[in-house]
Short mmCIF file of C-alpha atoms in Angstrom, two decimals:
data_model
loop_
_atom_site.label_atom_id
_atom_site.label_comp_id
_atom_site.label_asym_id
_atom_site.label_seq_id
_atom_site.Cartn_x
_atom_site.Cartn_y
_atom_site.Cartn_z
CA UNK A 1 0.00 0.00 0.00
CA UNK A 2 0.85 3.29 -0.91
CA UNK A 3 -0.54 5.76 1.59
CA UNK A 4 0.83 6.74 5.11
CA UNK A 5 0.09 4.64 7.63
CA UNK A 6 0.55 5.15 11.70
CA UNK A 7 4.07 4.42 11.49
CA UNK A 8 5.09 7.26 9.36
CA UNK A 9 4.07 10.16 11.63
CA UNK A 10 5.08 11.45 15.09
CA UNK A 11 2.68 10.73 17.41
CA UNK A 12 3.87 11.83 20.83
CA UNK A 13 1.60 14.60 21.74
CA UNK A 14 -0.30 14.67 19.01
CA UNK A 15 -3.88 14.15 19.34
CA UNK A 16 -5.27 11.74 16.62
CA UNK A 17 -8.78 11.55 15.15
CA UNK A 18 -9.57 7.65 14.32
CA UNK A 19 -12.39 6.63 11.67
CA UNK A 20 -13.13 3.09 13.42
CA UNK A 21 -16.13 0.33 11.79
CA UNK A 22 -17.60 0.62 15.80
CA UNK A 23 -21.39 -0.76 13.36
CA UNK A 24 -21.67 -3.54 15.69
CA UNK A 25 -24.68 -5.98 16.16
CA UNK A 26 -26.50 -5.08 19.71
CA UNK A 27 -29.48 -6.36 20.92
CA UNK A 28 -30.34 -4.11 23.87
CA UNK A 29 -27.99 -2.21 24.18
CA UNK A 30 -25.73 -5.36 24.68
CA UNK A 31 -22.71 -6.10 21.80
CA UNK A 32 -23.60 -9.62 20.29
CA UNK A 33 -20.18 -9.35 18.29
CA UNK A 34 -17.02 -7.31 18.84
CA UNK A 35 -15.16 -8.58 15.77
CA UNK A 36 -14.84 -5.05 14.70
CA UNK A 37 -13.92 -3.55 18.11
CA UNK A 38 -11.47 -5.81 18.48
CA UNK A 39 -9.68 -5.72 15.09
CA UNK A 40 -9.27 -1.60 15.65
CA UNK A 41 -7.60 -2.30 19.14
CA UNK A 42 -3.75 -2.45 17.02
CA UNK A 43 -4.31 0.78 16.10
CA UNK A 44 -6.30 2.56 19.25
CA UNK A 45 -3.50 1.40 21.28
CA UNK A 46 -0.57 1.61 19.10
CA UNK A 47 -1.54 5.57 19.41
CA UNK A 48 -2.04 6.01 22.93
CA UNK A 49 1.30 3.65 23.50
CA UNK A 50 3.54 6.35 21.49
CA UNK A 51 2.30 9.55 23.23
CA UNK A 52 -1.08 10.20 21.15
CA UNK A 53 -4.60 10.97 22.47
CA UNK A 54 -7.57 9.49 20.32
CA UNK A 55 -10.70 11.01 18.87
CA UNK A 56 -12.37 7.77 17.99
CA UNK A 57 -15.95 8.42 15.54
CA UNK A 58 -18.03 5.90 13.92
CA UNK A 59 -21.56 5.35 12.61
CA UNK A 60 -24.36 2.64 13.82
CA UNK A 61 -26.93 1.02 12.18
CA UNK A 62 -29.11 3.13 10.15
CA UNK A 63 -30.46 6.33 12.18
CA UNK A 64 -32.56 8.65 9.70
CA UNK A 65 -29.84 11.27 9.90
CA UNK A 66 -32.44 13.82 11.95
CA UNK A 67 -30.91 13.56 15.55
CA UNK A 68 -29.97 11.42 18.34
CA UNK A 69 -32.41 7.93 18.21
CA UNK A 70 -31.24 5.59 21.38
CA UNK A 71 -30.77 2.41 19.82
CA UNK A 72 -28.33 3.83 17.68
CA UNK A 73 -25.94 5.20 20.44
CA UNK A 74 -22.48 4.71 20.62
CA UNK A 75 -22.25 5.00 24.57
CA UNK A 76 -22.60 1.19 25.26
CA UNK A 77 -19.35 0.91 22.71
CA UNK A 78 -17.62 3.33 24.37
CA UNK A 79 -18.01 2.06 27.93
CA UNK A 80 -17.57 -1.92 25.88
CA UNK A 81 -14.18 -0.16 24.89
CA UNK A 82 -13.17 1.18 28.72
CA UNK A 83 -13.43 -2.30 29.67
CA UNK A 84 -11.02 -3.71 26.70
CA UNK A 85 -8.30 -1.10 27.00
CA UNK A 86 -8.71 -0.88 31.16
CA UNK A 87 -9.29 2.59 31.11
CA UNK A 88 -11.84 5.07 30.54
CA UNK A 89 -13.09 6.30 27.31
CA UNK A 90 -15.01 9.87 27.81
CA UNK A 91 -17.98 10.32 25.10
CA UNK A 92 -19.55 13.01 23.71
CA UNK A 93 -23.11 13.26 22.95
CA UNK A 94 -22.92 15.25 19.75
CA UNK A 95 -20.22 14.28 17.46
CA UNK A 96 -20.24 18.46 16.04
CA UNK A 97 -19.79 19.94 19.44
CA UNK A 98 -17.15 18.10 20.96
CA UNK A 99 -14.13 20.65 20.23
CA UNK A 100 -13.83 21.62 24.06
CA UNK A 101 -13.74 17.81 25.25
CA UNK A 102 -11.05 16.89 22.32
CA UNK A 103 -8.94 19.69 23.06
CA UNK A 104 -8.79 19.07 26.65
CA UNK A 105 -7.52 15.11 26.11
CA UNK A 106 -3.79 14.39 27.30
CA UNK A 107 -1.44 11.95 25.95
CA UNK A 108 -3.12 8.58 26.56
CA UNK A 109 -6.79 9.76 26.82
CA UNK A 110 -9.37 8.53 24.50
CA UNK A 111 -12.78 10.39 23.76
CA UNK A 112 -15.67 8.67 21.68
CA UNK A 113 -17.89 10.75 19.84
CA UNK A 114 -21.59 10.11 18.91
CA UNK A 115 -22.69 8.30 16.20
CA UNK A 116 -21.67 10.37 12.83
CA UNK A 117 -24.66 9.16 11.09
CA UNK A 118 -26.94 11.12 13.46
CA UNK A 119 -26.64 14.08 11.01
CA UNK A 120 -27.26 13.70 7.08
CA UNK A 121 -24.80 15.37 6.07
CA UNK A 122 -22.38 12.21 6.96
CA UNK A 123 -23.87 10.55 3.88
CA UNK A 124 -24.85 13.37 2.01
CA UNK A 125 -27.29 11.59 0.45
CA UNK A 126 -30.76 13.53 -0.98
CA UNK A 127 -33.89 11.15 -0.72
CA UNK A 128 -36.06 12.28 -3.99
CA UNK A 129 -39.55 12.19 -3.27
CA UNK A 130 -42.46 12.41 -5.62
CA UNK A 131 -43.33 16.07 -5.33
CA UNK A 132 -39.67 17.24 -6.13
CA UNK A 133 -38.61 18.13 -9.24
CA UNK A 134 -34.78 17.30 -10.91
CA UNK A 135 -33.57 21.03 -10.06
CA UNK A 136 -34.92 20.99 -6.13
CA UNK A 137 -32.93 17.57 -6.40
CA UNK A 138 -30.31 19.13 -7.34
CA UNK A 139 -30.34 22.02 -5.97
CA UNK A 140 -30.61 19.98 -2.20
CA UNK A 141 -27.62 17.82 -3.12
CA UNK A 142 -25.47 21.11 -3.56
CA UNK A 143 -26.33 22.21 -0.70
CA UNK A 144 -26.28 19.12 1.62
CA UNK A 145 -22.61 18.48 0.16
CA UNK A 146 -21.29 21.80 0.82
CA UNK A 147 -22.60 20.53 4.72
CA UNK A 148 -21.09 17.50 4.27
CA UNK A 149 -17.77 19.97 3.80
CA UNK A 150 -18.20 21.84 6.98
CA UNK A 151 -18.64 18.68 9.21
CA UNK A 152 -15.38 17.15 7.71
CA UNK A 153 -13.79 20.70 8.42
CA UNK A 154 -15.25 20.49 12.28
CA UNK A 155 -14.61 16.85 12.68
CA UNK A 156 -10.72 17.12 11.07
CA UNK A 157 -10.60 20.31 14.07
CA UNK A 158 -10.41 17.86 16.42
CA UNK A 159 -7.01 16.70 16.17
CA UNK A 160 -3.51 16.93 14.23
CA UNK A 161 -3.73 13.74 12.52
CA UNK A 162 -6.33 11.89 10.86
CA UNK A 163 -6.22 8.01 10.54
CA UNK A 164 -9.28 6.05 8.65
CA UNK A 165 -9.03 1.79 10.40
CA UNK A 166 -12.63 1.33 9.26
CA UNK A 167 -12.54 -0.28 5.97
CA UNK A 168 -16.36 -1.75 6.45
CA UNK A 169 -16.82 1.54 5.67
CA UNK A 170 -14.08 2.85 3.26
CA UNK A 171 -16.05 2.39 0.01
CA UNK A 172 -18.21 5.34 0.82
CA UNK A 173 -17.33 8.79 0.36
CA UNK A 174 -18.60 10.28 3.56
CA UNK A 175 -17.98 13.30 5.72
CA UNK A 176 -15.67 10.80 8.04
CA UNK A 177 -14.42 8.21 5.71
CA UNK A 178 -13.15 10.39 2.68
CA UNK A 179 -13.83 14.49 2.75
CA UNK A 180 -12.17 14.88 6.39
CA UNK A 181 -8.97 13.75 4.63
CA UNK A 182 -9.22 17.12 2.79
CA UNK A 183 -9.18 19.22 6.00
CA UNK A 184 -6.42 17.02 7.68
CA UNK A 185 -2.87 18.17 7.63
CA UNK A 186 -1.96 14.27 7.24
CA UNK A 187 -4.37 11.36 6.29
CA UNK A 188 -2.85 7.92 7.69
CA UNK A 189 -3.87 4.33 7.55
CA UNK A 190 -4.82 2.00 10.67
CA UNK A 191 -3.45 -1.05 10.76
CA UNK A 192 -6.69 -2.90 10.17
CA UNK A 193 -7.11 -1.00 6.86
CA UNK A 194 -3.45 -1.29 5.40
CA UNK A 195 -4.17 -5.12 6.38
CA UNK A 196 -7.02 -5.25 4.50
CA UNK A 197 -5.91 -4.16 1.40
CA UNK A 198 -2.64 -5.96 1.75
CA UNK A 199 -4.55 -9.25 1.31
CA UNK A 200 -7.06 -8.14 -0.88
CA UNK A 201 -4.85 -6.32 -2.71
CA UNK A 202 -2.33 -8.84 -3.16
CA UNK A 203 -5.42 -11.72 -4.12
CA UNK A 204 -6.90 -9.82 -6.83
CA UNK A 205 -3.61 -7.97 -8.33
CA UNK A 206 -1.28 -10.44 -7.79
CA UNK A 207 -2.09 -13.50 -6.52
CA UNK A 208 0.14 -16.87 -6.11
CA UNK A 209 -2.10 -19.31 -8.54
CA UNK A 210 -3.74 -21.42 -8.41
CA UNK A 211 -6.07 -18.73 -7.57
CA UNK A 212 -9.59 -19.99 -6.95
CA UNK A 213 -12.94 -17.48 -5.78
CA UNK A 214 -15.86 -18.89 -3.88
CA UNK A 215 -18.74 -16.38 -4.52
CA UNK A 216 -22.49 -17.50 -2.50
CA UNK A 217 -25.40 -15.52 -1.43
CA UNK A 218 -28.68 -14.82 -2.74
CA UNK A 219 -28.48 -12.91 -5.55
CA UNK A 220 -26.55 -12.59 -8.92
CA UNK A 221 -27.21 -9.12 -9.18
CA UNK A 222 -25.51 -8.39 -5.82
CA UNK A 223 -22.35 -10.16 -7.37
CA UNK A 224 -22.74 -8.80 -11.29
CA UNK A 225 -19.13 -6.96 -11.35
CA UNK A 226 -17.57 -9.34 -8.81
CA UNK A 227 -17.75 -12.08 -10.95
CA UNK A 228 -17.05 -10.18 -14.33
CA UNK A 229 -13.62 -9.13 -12.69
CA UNK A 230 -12.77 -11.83 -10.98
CA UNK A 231 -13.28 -14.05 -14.35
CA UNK A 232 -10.02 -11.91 -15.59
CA UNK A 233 -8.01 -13.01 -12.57
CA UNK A 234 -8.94 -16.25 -11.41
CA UNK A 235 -7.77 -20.31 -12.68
CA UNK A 236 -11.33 -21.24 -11.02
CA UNK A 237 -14.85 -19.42 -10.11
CA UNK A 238 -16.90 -21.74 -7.95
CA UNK A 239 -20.55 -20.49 -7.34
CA UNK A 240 -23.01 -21.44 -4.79
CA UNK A 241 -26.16 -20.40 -2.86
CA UNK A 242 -29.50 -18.94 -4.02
CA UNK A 243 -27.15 -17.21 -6.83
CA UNK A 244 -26.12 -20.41 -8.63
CA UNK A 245 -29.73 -20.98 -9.47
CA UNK A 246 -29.65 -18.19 -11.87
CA UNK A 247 -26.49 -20.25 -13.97
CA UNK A 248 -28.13 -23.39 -13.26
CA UNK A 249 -31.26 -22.35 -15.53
CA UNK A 250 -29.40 -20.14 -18.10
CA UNK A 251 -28.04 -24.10 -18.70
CA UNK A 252 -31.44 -25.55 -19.10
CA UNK A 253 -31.73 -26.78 -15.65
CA UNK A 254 -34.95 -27.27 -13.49
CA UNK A 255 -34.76 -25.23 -10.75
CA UNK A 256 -38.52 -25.72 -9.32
CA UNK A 257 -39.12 -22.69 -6.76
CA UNK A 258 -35.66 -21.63 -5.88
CA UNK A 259 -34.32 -18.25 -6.04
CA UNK A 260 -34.13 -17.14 -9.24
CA UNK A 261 -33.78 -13.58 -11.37
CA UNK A 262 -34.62 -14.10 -14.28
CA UNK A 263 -33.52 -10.55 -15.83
CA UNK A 264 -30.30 -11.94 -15.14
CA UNK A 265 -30.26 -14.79 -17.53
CA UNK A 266 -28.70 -13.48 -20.35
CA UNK A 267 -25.77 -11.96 -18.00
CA UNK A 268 -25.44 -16.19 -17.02
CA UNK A 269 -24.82 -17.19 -20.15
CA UNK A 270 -22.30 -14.11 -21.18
CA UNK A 271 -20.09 -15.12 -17.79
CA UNK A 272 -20.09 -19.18 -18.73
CA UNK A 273 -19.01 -17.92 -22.24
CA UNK A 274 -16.51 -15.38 -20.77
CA UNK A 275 -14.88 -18.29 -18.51
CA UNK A 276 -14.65 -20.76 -21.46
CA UNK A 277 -13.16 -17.83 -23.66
CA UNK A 278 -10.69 -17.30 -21.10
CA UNK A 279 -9.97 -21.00 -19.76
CA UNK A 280 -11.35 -20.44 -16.21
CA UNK A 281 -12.68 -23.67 -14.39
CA UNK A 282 -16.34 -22.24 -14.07
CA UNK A 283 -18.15 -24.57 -11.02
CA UNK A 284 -21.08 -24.58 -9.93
CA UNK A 285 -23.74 -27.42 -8.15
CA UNK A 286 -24.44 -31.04 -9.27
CA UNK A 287 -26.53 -31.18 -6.46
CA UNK A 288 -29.18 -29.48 -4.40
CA UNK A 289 -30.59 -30.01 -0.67
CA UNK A 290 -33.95 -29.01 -1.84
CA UNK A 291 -36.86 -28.16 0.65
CA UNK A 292 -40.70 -28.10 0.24
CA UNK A 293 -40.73 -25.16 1.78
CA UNK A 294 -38.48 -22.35 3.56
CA UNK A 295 -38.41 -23.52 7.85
CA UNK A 296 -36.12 -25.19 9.08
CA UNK A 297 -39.01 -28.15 9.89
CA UNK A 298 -38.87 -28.65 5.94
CA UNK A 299 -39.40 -31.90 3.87
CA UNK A 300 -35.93 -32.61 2.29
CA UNK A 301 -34.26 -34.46 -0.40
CA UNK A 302 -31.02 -34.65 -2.42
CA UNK A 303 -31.51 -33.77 -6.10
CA UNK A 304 -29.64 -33.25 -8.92
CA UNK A 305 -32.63 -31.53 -10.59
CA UNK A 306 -34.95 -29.37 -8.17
CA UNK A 307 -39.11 -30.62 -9.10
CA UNK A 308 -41.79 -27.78 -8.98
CA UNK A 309 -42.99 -26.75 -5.99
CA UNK A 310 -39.52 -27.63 -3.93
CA UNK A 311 -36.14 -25.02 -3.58
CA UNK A 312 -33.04 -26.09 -3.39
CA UNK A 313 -31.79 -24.20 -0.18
CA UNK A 314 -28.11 -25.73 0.25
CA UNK A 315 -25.95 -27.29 -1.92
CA UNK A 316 -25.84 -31.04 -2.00
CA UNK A 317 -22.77 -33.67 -0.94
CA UNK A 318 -21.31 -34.37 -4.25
CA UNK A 319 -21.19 -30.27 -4.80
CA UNK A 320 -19.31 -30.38 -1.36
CA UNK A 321 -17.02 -32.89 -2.69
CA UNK A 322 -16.08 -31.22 -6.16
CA UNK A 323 -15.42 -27.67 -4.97
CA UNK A 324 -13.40 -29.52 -1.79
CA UNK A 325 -11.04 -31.06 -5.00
CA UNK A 326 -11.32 -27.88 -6.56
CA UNK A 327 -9.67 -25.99 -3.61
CA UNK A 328 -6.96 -28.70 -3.18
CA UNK A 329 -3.72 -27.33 -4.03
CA UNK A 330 -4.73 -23.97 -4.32
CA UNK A 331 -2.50 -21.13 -2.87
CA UNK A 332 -4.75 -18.04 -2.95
CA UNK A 333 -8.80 -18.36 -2.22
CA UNK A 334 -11.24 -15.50 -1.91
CA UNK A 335 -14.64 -16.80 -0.31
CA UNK A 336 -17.37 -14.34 -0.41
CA UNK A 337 -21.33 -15.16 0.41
CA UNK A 338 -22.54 -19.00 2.04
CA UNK A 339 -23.39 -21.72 -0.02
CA UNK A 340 -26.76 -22.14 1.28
CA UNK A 341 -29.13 -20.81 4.54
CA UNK A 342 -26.50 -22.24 6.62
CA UNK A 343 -29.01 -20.14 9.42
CA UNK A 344 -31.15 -23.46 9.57
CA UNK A 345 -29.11 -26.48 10.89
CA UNK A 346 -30.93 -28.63 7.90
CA UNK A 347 -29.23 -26.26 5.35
CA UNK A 348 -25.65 -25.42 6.84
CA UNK A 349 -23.92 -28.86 5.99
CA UNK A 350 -22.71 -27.40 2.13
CA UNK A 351 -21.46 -24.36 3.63
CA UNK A 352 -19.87 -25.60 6.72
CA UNK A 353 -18.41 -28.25 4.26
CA UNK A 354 -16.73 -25.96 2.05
CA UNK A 355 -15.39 -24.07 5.27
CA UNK A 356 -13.65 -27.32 5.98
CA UNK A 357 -11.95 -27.56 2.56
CA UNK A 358 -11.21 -23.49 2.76
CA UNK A 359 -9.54 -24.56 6.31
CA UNK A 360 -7.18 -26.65 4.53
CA UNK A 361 -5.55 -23.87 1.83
CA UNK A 362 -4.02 -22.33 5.51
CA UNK A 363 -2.87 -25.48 6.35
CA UNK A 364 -1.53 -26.54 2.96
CA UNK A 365 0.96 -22.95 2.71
CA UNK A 366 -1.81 -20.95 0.89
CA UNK A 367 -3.77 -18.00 1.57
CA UNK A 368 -7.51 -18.21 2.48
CA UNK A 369 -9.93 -14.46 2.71
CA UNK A 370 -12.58 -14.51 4.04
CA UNK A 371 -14.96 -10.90 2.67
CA UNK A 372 -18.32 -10.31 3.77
CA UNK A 373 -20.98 -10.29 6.84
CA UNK A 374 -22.56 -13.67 6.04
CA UNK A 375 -19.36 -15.60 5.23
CA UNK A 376 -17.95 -14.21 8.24
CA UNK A 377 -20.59 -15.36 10.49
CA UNK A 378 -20.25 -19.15 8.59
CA UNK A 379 -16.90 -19.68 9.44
CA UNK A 380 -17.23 -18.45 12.84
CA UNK A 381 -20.17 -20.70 13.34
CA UNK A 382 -18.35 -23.46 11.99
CA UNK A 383 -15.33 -22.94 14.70
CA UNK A 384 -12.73 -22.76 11.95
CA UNK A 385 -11.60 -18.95 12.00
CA UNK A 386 -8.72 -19.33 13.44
CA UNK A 387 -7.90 -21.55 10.43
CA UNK A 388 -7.98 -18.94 7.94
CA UNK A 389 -5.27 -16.58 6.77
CA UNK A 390 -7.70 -12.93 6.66
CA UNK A 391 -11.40 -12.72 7.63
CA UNK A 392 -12.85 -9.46 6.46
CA UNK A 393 -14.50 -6.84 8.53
CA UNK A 394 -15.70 -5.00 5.51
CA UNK A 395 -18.95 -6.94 3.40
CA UNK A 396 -19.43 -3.56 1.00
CA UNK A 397 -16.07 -2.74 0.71
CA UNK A 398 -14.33 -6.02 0.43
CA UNK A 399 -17.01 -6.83 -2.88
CA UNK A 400 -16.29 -3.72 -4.06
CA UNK A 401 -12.63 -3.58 -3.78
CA UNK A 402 -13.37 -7.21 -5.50
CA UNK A 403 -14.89 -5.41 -8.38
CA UNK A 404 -11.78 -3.65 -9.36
CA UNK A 405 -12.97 -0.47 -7.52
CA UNK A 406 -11.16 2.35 -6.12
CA UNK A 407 -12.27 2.45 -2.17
CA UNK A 408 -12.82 7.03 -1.36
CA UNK A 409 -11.64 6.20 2.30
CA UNK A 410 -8.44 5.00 1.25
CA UNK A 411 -8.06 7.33 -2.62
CA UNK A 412 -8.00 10.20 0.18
CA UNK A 413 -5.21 9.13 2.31
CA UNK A 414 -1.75 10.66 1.99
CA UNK A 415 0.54 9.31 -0.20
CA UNK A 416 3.84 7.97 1.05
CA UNK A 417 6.41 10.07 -0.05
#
């Protein structure tokens, strides 16, 4: 990577304003997983252990960006982050009036601020409704961007040095991902961001081959420029969950009731003819767990064909077993999205079956990634993280940096010089 990072500035006495991914899942008020919490403690500590003070902002779940709404506070993270560094962390209430509480932090202090997302002008983003016309449109954008620009400005006030360690939420171009870095006298990487796009980086522009992708999920159209790019880079795609049902009819096979879009036939058949054009091993099932219906009480069987009025919600054994020889010998695999509603113990076997096989690329001297929410939670469910090179804290930005994109939170970082 490219960009500045925490160990090319000065940090003793400096006071540092950190971008964390704090969007945890909490069920009141109480964190259900501190994946991301813990993967920004490198950074939040590395600071604080060389003489810095920390500014630390995030957003939460999705408030309506028109004030404070309690179940999208960041005070339970805050005092959930006392308790992992072993000291306190002070909070403000109002992420845009906290310049008297950030300039009164001393080396080794930490201050949280309020969820970002509690104003609109984080996202910038105009909602059209019916009654407005394309110049009120635009006319609102204009002037909730040039907003946007004063809360990076106030935000940026808060300290000498600006570091972004949330990639979950580099890929948008928000007041406190991307424009801050504008107002900043230096723009740094975390650590959990320049790891990020180390591996990712690395897997998609220069991988050690064989390089094979896993892509799941529901939908194709969630996936349309993954899989395009990744067809350019890849030896083999292998494609499961509700999204492999789309391929599986472009080919003339019975699907029954499973998940299908069927405006996205005609991109099937392109991608099948763009992987035989360019000699990638294109995979997907020979076999379906299909269910009568979607419960997890469900009538099942093990088709190779799925009859009307059944889905296929898993992929079957012998799908298991080819994309387990598929991954043997491989040295670089990128697994994004489950291979079936792995939620429901009936339909988890395919998915926890491929974690197995992805397991075994670690073990073998390769290099296993792990991008996005739902993967994530599989392979945590199935006890084998620790078995895997990288698991992803970013879902959006890891598919996106997948896509061939260039991620705003990390275009606006400083370049090394």
């Amino acid at each position: 990577m490219d960009k500045m990072t925490l160990r090319d500035v000065d940090l003793a006495g400096k006071r540092v304003v950190m971008r964390v991914d704090f969007n945890v899942p909490m069920k009141d008020g109480v964190i259900k997983d501190d994946t991301r919490i813990q993967g920004a403690l490198g950074s939040i500590k590395y600071v604080l252990d060389n003489g810095g003070s920390l500014v630390l902002m995030s957003h939460l779940g999705r408030p309506k960006g028109k004030g404070y709404e309690p179940e999208f506070s960041l005070k339970p993270v805050a005092e959930y982050l006392a308790k992992c560094l072993g000291k306190p962390v002070a909070f403000a209430p109002d992420c845009l009036k906290a310049a008297d509480q950030a300039a009164a932090l001393k080396p080794g202090e930490v201050l949280m601020l309020e969820n970002t997302r509690f104003y609109k002008e984080e996202t910038a983003k105009v909602k059209k409704t019916d009654d407005m016309t394309d110049e009120q449109v635009k006319a609102a954008k204009a002037e909730l961007k040039a907003k946007c620009e004063e809360m990076a400005k106030v935000l940026a006030s808060y300290g000498d040095i600006y570091c972004n360690d949330a990639f979950g939420a580099a890929h948008r171009a928000h007041a406190s991902t991307a424009v801050i870095a504008k107002y900043a006298p230096v723009a740094v990487s975390g650590f959990l961001l320049e790891k990020e796009i180390q591996y990712l980086g690395s897997a998609v522009e220069n991988p050690v081959r064989p390089f094979v992708a896993i892509l799941g999920g529901a939908k194709v159209s969630d996936k349309l420029a993954v899989v395009k790019n990744l067809l350019t880079k890849v030896d083999t795609l292998i494609i499961g969950g509700g999204m492999a049902y789309t391929f599986l009819k472009a080919q003339g096979k019975q699907i029954g009731n499973s998940l299908c879009e069927d405006d996205q036939l005609g991109y099937a058949n392109d991608m099948l003819a763009l992987a035989k054009e360019r000699g990638v091993k294109f995979l997907l099932p020979v076999d379906s767990i299909a269910a009568d219906k979607f419960a997890p009480d469900a009538n099942t069987q093990v088709v190779t064909e799925i009859p009307d009025g059944w889905m296929g919600l898993d992929i079957g054994p012998e799908s298991v077993k080819r994309f387990a020889e598929a991954l043997q010998g491989a040295k670089t695999v990128v697994w994004n999205g489950p291979m079936g509603c792995f939620e429901m113990p009936a339909f988890a076997k395919g998915t926890f079956g491929v974690c197995e096989a992805v397991a075994q690329v670690k073990a073998n001297g390769g290099i296993s990634i792990i991008g996005g929410g739902d993967s994530v939670s599989a392979v945590k469910k199935s006890g084998l993280a620790d078995k895997m090179s990288h698991i992803s804290t970013g879902g959006g930005a890891s598919l996106e940096y997948l896509e061939g994109k260039v991620l705003p939170g990390v275009a606006a970082l400083t370049d090394k010089r």
